[in-house]
Amino acid sequence: RIIQVKGLNDETANPSYCRAWLQVRSGGRIVRQAYFKDIDPVGFDYGIFLPEKQSIPNYFVALKEGDYDGRLLLIGKDGSLTDLPGGAFFLTPDRRYLVGSHDSDYQSPFVIDLSNHRLVINGSKDNLPSVDQWYVDRYGYFFTVLNADGTSRKPIRDKLDIYRLNLAKLKFTKSAIAVAQLKSARKVRTVPWQQSPDCTSLP
């Protein structure tokens, strides 16, 4: 169950913008809960959102937006609730890994191992740069870099900085790619989300 509330009077409202609960219930009682006291829009979407289709094996997933801190809320079939850094993401073909970029003022990459609902790569702690665009080629997944001012990093001598994902070793490695080679790589499509109003309780 997702519950989201706004104050009626903007001057004295508590919460100022949005308070939200995601509840896992069994037999009429709450067994797990994620609670957000007051979600700040910070110029973007805010509240709890659902994907257009629940496509992660053995999980129900929701995304909390706002506060410069996107959170993926993974609910397992056993009723477990895992709260991890979140944002736009895609699944690897074997559907074991969830790969994405953290929705914050710094779009750091992350990788979640769904076999044990664990964050195995945290780009913000590993000092990785912000993600501009995800790609895949015959060597695997990689991302191009977003500058601190929000612009895409430009090529130097017809080569562009990239960071390749090594799923065997669970790490990113800095590399470079020729602009011509980048054009032959495929942009990765992330999971689409429902277009629902901010901070709205869902049926």
PDB file of C-alpha atoms in Angstrom, residues 52-172:
ATOM      1  CA  GLU A  52       4.587   0.933 -16.057  1.00  0.00           C
ATOM      2  CA  LYS A  53       5.117  -2.798 -15.599  1.00  0.00           C
ATOM      3  CA  GLN A  54       6.532  -4.795 -12.697  1.00  0.00           C
ATOM      4  CA  SER A  55       9.272  -6.608 -14.606  1.00  0.00           C
ATOM      5  CA  ILE A  56      11.847  -7.565 -11.939  1.00  0.00           C
ATOM      6  CA  PRO A  57      11.660 -11.294 -11.113  1.00  0.00           C
ATOM      7  CA  ASN A  58      10.444 -12.000  -7.569  1.00  0.00           C
ATOM      8  CA  TYR A  59      10.194  -8.300  -6.654  1.00  0.00           C
ATOM      9  CA  PHE A  60       7.712  -5.478  -6.476  1.00  0.00           C
ATOM     10  CA  VAL A  61       9.584  -2.207  -7.062  1.00  0.00           C
ATOM     11  CA  ALA A  62       8.802   1.455  -6.366  1.00  0.00           C
ATOM     12  CA  LEU A  63      10.898   4.598  -6.729  1.00  0.00           C
ATOM     13  CA  LYS A  64      10.944   7.488  -4.273  1.00  0.00           C
ATOM     14  CA  GLU A  65      11.884  10.795  -5.959  1.00  0.00           C
ATOM     15  CA  GLY A  66      12.840  14.113  -4.360  1.00  0.00           C
ATOM     16  CA  ASP A  67      15.284  15.384  -1.687  1.00  0.00           C
ATOM     17  CA  TYR A  68      18.169  14.996  -4.194  1.00  0.00           C
ATOM     18  CA  ASP A  69      18.052  11.346  -3.158  1.00  0.00           C
ATOM     19  CA  GLY A  70      16.229   8.815  -5.325  1.00  0.00           C
ATOM     20  CA  ARG A  71      15.513   5.531  -3.504  1.00  0.00           C
ATOM     21  CA  LEU A  72      14.621   2.156  -4.991  1.00  0.00           C
ATOM     22  CA  LEU A  73      12.266   0.234  -2.728  1.00  0.00           C
ATOM     23  CA  LEU A  74      12.444  -3.492  -3.453  1.00  0.00           C
ATOM     24  CA  ILE A  75       9.814  -5.747  -1.903  1.00  0.00           C
ATOM     25  CA  GLY A  76      10.596  -9.453  -2.066  1.00  0.00           C
ATOM     26  CA  LYS A  77       8.121 -12.328  -2.179  1.00  0.00           C
ATOM     27  CA  ASP A  78       9.073 -13.060   1.427  1.00  0.00           C
ATOM     28  CA  GLY A  79       7.833  -9.601   2.451  1.00  0.00           C
ATOM     29  CA  SER A  80      11.324  -8.144   2.823  1.00  0.00           C
ATOM     30  CA  LEU A  81      11.743  -4.435   2.061  1.00  0.00           C
ATOM     31  CA  THR A  82      15.115  -3.166   0.861  1.00  0.00           C
ATOM     32  CA  ASP A  83      15.813   0.580   0.545  1.00  0.00           C
ATOM     33  CA  LEU A  84      18.695   1.358  -1.857  1.00  0.00           C
ATOM     34  CA  PRO A  85      19.955   4.320  -3.937  1.00  0.00           C
ATOM     35  CA  GLY A  86      17.716   4.570  -6.971  1.00  0.00           C
ATOM     36  CA  GLY A  87      16.842   6.229 -10.222  1.00  0.00           C
ATOM     37  CA  ALA A  88      16.492   5.289 -13.880  1.00  0.00           C
ATOM     38  CA  PHE A  89      17.605   1.676 -14.329  1.00  0.00           C
ATOM     39  CA  PHE A  90      17.723  -1.333 -16.638  1.00  0.00           C
ATOM     40  CA  LEU A  91      18.110  -5.083 -16.112  1.00  0.00           C
ATOM     41  CA  THR A  92      20.906  -7.230 -17.484  1.00  0.00           C
ATOM     42  CA  PRO A  93      19.743 -10.017 -19.865  1.00  0.00           C
ATOM     43  CA  ASP A  94      20.109 -12.680 -17.162  1.00  0.00           C
ATOM     44  CA  ARG A  95      17.888 -10.453 -14.952  1.00  0.00           C
ATOM     45  CA  ARG A  96      20.328 -10.799 -12.080  1.00  0.00           C
ATOM     46  CA  TYR A  97      21.692  -7.252 -12.010  1.00  0.00           C
ATOM     47  CA  LEU A  98      19.862  -3.953 -11.876  1.00  0.00           C
ATOM     48  CA  VAL A  99      22.024  -1.142 -13.266  1.00  0.00           C
ATOM     49  CA  GLY A 100      21.245   2.550 -13.098  1.00  0.00           C
ATOM     50  CA  SER A 101      22.137   6.065 -12.036  1.00  0.00           C
ATOM     51  CA  HIS A 102      21.223   7.653  -8.712  1.00  0.00           C
ATOM     52  CA  ASP A 103      18.623  10.424  -9.026  1.00  0.00           C
ATOM     53  CA  SER A 104      20.374  13.221  -7.151  1.00  0.00           C
ATOM     54  CA  ASP A 105      22.373  16.355  -7.924  1.00  0.00           C
ATOM     55  CA  TYR A 106      25.121  13.871  -8.805  1.00  0.00           C
ATOM     56  CA  GLN A 107      24.028  11.049 -11.145  1.00  0.00           C
ATOM     57  CA  SER A 108      26.395   8.382  -9.827  1.00  0.00           C
ATOM     58  CA  PRO A 109      26.109   4.840 -11.246  1.00  0.00           C
ATOM     59  CA  PHE A 110      24.946   1.925  -9.114  1.00  0.00           C
ATOM     60  CA  VAL A 111      24.581  -1.834  -9.539  1.00  0.00           C
ATOM     61  CA  ILE A 112      22.264  -4.018  -7.447  1.00  0.00           C
ATOM     62  CA  ASP A 113      22.595  -7.796  -7.250  1.00  0.00           C
ATOM     63  CA  LEU A 114      18.980  -8.990  -7.221  1.00  0.00           C
ATOM     64  CA  SER A 115      19.939 -12.516  -6.176  1.00  0.00           C
ATOM     65  CA  ASN A 116      20.632 -11.206  -2.667  1.00  0.00           C
ATOM     66  CA  HIS A 117      19.073  -7.675  -2.893  1.00  0.00           C
ATOM     67  CA  ARG A 118      22.451  -6.057  -2.232  1.00  0.00           C
ATOM     68  CA  LEU A 119      24.114  -2.924  -3.565  1.00  0.00           C
ATOM     69  CA  VAL A 120      27.370  -4.194  -5.097  1.00  0.00           C
ATOM     70  CA  ILE A 121      28.577  -0.968  -6.764  1.00  0.00           C
ATOM     71  CA  ASN A 122      27.945   2.459  -5.256  1.00  0.00           C
ATOM     72  CA  GLY A 123      29.340   5.099  -7.599  1.00  0.00           C
ATOM     73  CA  SER A 124      29.156   7.936  -5.077  1.00  0.00           C
ATOM     74  CA  LYS A 125      31.374   6.060  -2.619  1.00  0.00           C
ATOM     75  CA  ASP A 126      33.712   4.906  -5.409  1.00  0.00           C
ATOM     76  CA  ASN A 127      34.114   8.500  -6.668  1.00  0.00           C
ATOM     77  CA  LEU A 128      32.802   7.641 -10.128  1.00  0.00           C
ATOM     78  CA  PRO A 129      31.650  10.514 -12.370  1.00  0.00           C
ATOM     79  CA  SER A 130      28.056  11.352 -13.232  1.00  0.00           C
ATOM     80  CA  VAL A 131      26.275   9.268 -15.852  1.00  0.00           C
ATOM     81  CA  ASP A 132      25.291  10.996 -19.080  1.00  0.00           C
ATOM     82  CA  GLN A 133      24.083   8.064 -21.232  1.00  0.00           C
ATOM     83  CA  TRP A 134      24.214   4.266 -20.923  1.00  0.00           C
ATOM     84  CA  TYR A 135      25.337   2.215 -23.937  1.00  0.00           C
ATOM     85  CA  VAL A 136      25.984  -1.408 -24.787  1.00  0.00           C
ATOM     86  CA  ASP A 137      28.288  -2.827 -27.453  1.00  0.00           C
ATOM     87  CA  ARG A 138      29.921  -6.194 -28.105  1.00  0.00           C
ATOM     88  CA  TYR A 139      32.156  -5.688 -25.068  1.00  0.00           C
ATOM     89  CA  GLY A 140      29.318  -4.947 -22.666  1.00  0.00           C
ATOM     90  CA  TYR A 141      27.775  -1.960 -20.879  1.00  0.00           C
ATOM     91  CA  PHE A 142      29.379   1.453 -20.443  1.00  0.00           C
ATOM     92  CA  PHE A 143      28.392   5.047 -19.788  1.00  0.00           C
ATOM     93  CA  THR A 144      29.488   8.429 -21.102  1.00  0.00           C
ATOM     94  CA  VAL A 145      30.245  11.195 -18.611  1.00  0.00           C
ATOM     95  CA  LEU A 146      28.265  14.233 -17.504  1.00  0.00           C
ATOM     96  CA  ASN A 147      30.286  17.297 -16.497  1.00  0.00           C
ATOM     97  CA  ALA A 148      29.737  19.084 -13.187  1.00  0.00           C
ATOM     98  CA  ASP A 149      27.784  21.837 -14.990  1.00  0.00           C
ATOM     99  CA  GLY A 150      25.348  19.266 -16.420  1.00  0.00           C
ATOM    100  CA  THR A 151      26.733  19.249 -19.963  1.00  0.00           C
ATOM    101  CA  SER A 152      27.930  16.173 -21.848  1.00  0.00           C
ATOM    102  CA  ARG A 153      31.680  15.652 -21.874  1.00  0.00           C
ATOM    103  CA  LYS A 154      33.172  16.527 -25.266  1.00  0.00           C
ATOM    104  CA  PRO A 155      35.530  14.296 -27.277  1.00  0.00           C
ATOM    105  CA  ILE A 156      39.261  15.023 -27.333  1.00  0.00           C
ATOM    106  CA  ARG A 157      41.064  14.071 -30.545  1.00  0.00           C
ATOM    107  CA  ASP A 158      37.937  12.183 -31.663  1.00  0.00           C
ATOM    108  CA  LYS A 159      37.895  10.071 -28.494  1.00  0.00           C
ATOM    109  CA  LEU A 160      35.457  10.248 -25.608  1.00  0.00           C
ATOM    110  CA  ASP A 161      35.908   9.232 -21.969  1.00  0.00           C
ATOM    111  CA  ILE A 162      33.741   6.298 -20.925  1.00  0.00           C
ATOM    112  CA  TYR A 163      33.445   3.945 -17.947  1.00  0.00           C
ATOM    113  CA  ARG A 164      32.981   0.256 -18.735  1.00  0.00           C
ATOM    114  CA  LEU A 165      31.106  -2.093 -16.418  1.00  0.00           C
ATOM    115  CA  ASN A 166      32.786  -5.401 -15.628  1.00  0.00           C
ATOM    116  CA  LEU A 167      30.080  -7.595 -14.107  1.00  0.00           C
ATOM    117  CA  ALA A 168      32.495 -10.474 -13.505  1.00  0.00           C
ATOM    118  CA  LYS A 169      34.628  -8.294 -11.212  1.00  0.00           C
ATOM    119  CA  LEU A 170      31.807  -5.920 -10.222  1.00  0.00           C
ATOM    120  CA  LYS A 171      33.653  -2.714 -11.022  1.00  0.00           C
ATOM    121  CA  PHE A 172      33.826   0.149 -13.510  1.00  0.00           C
TER     122      PHE A 172
END
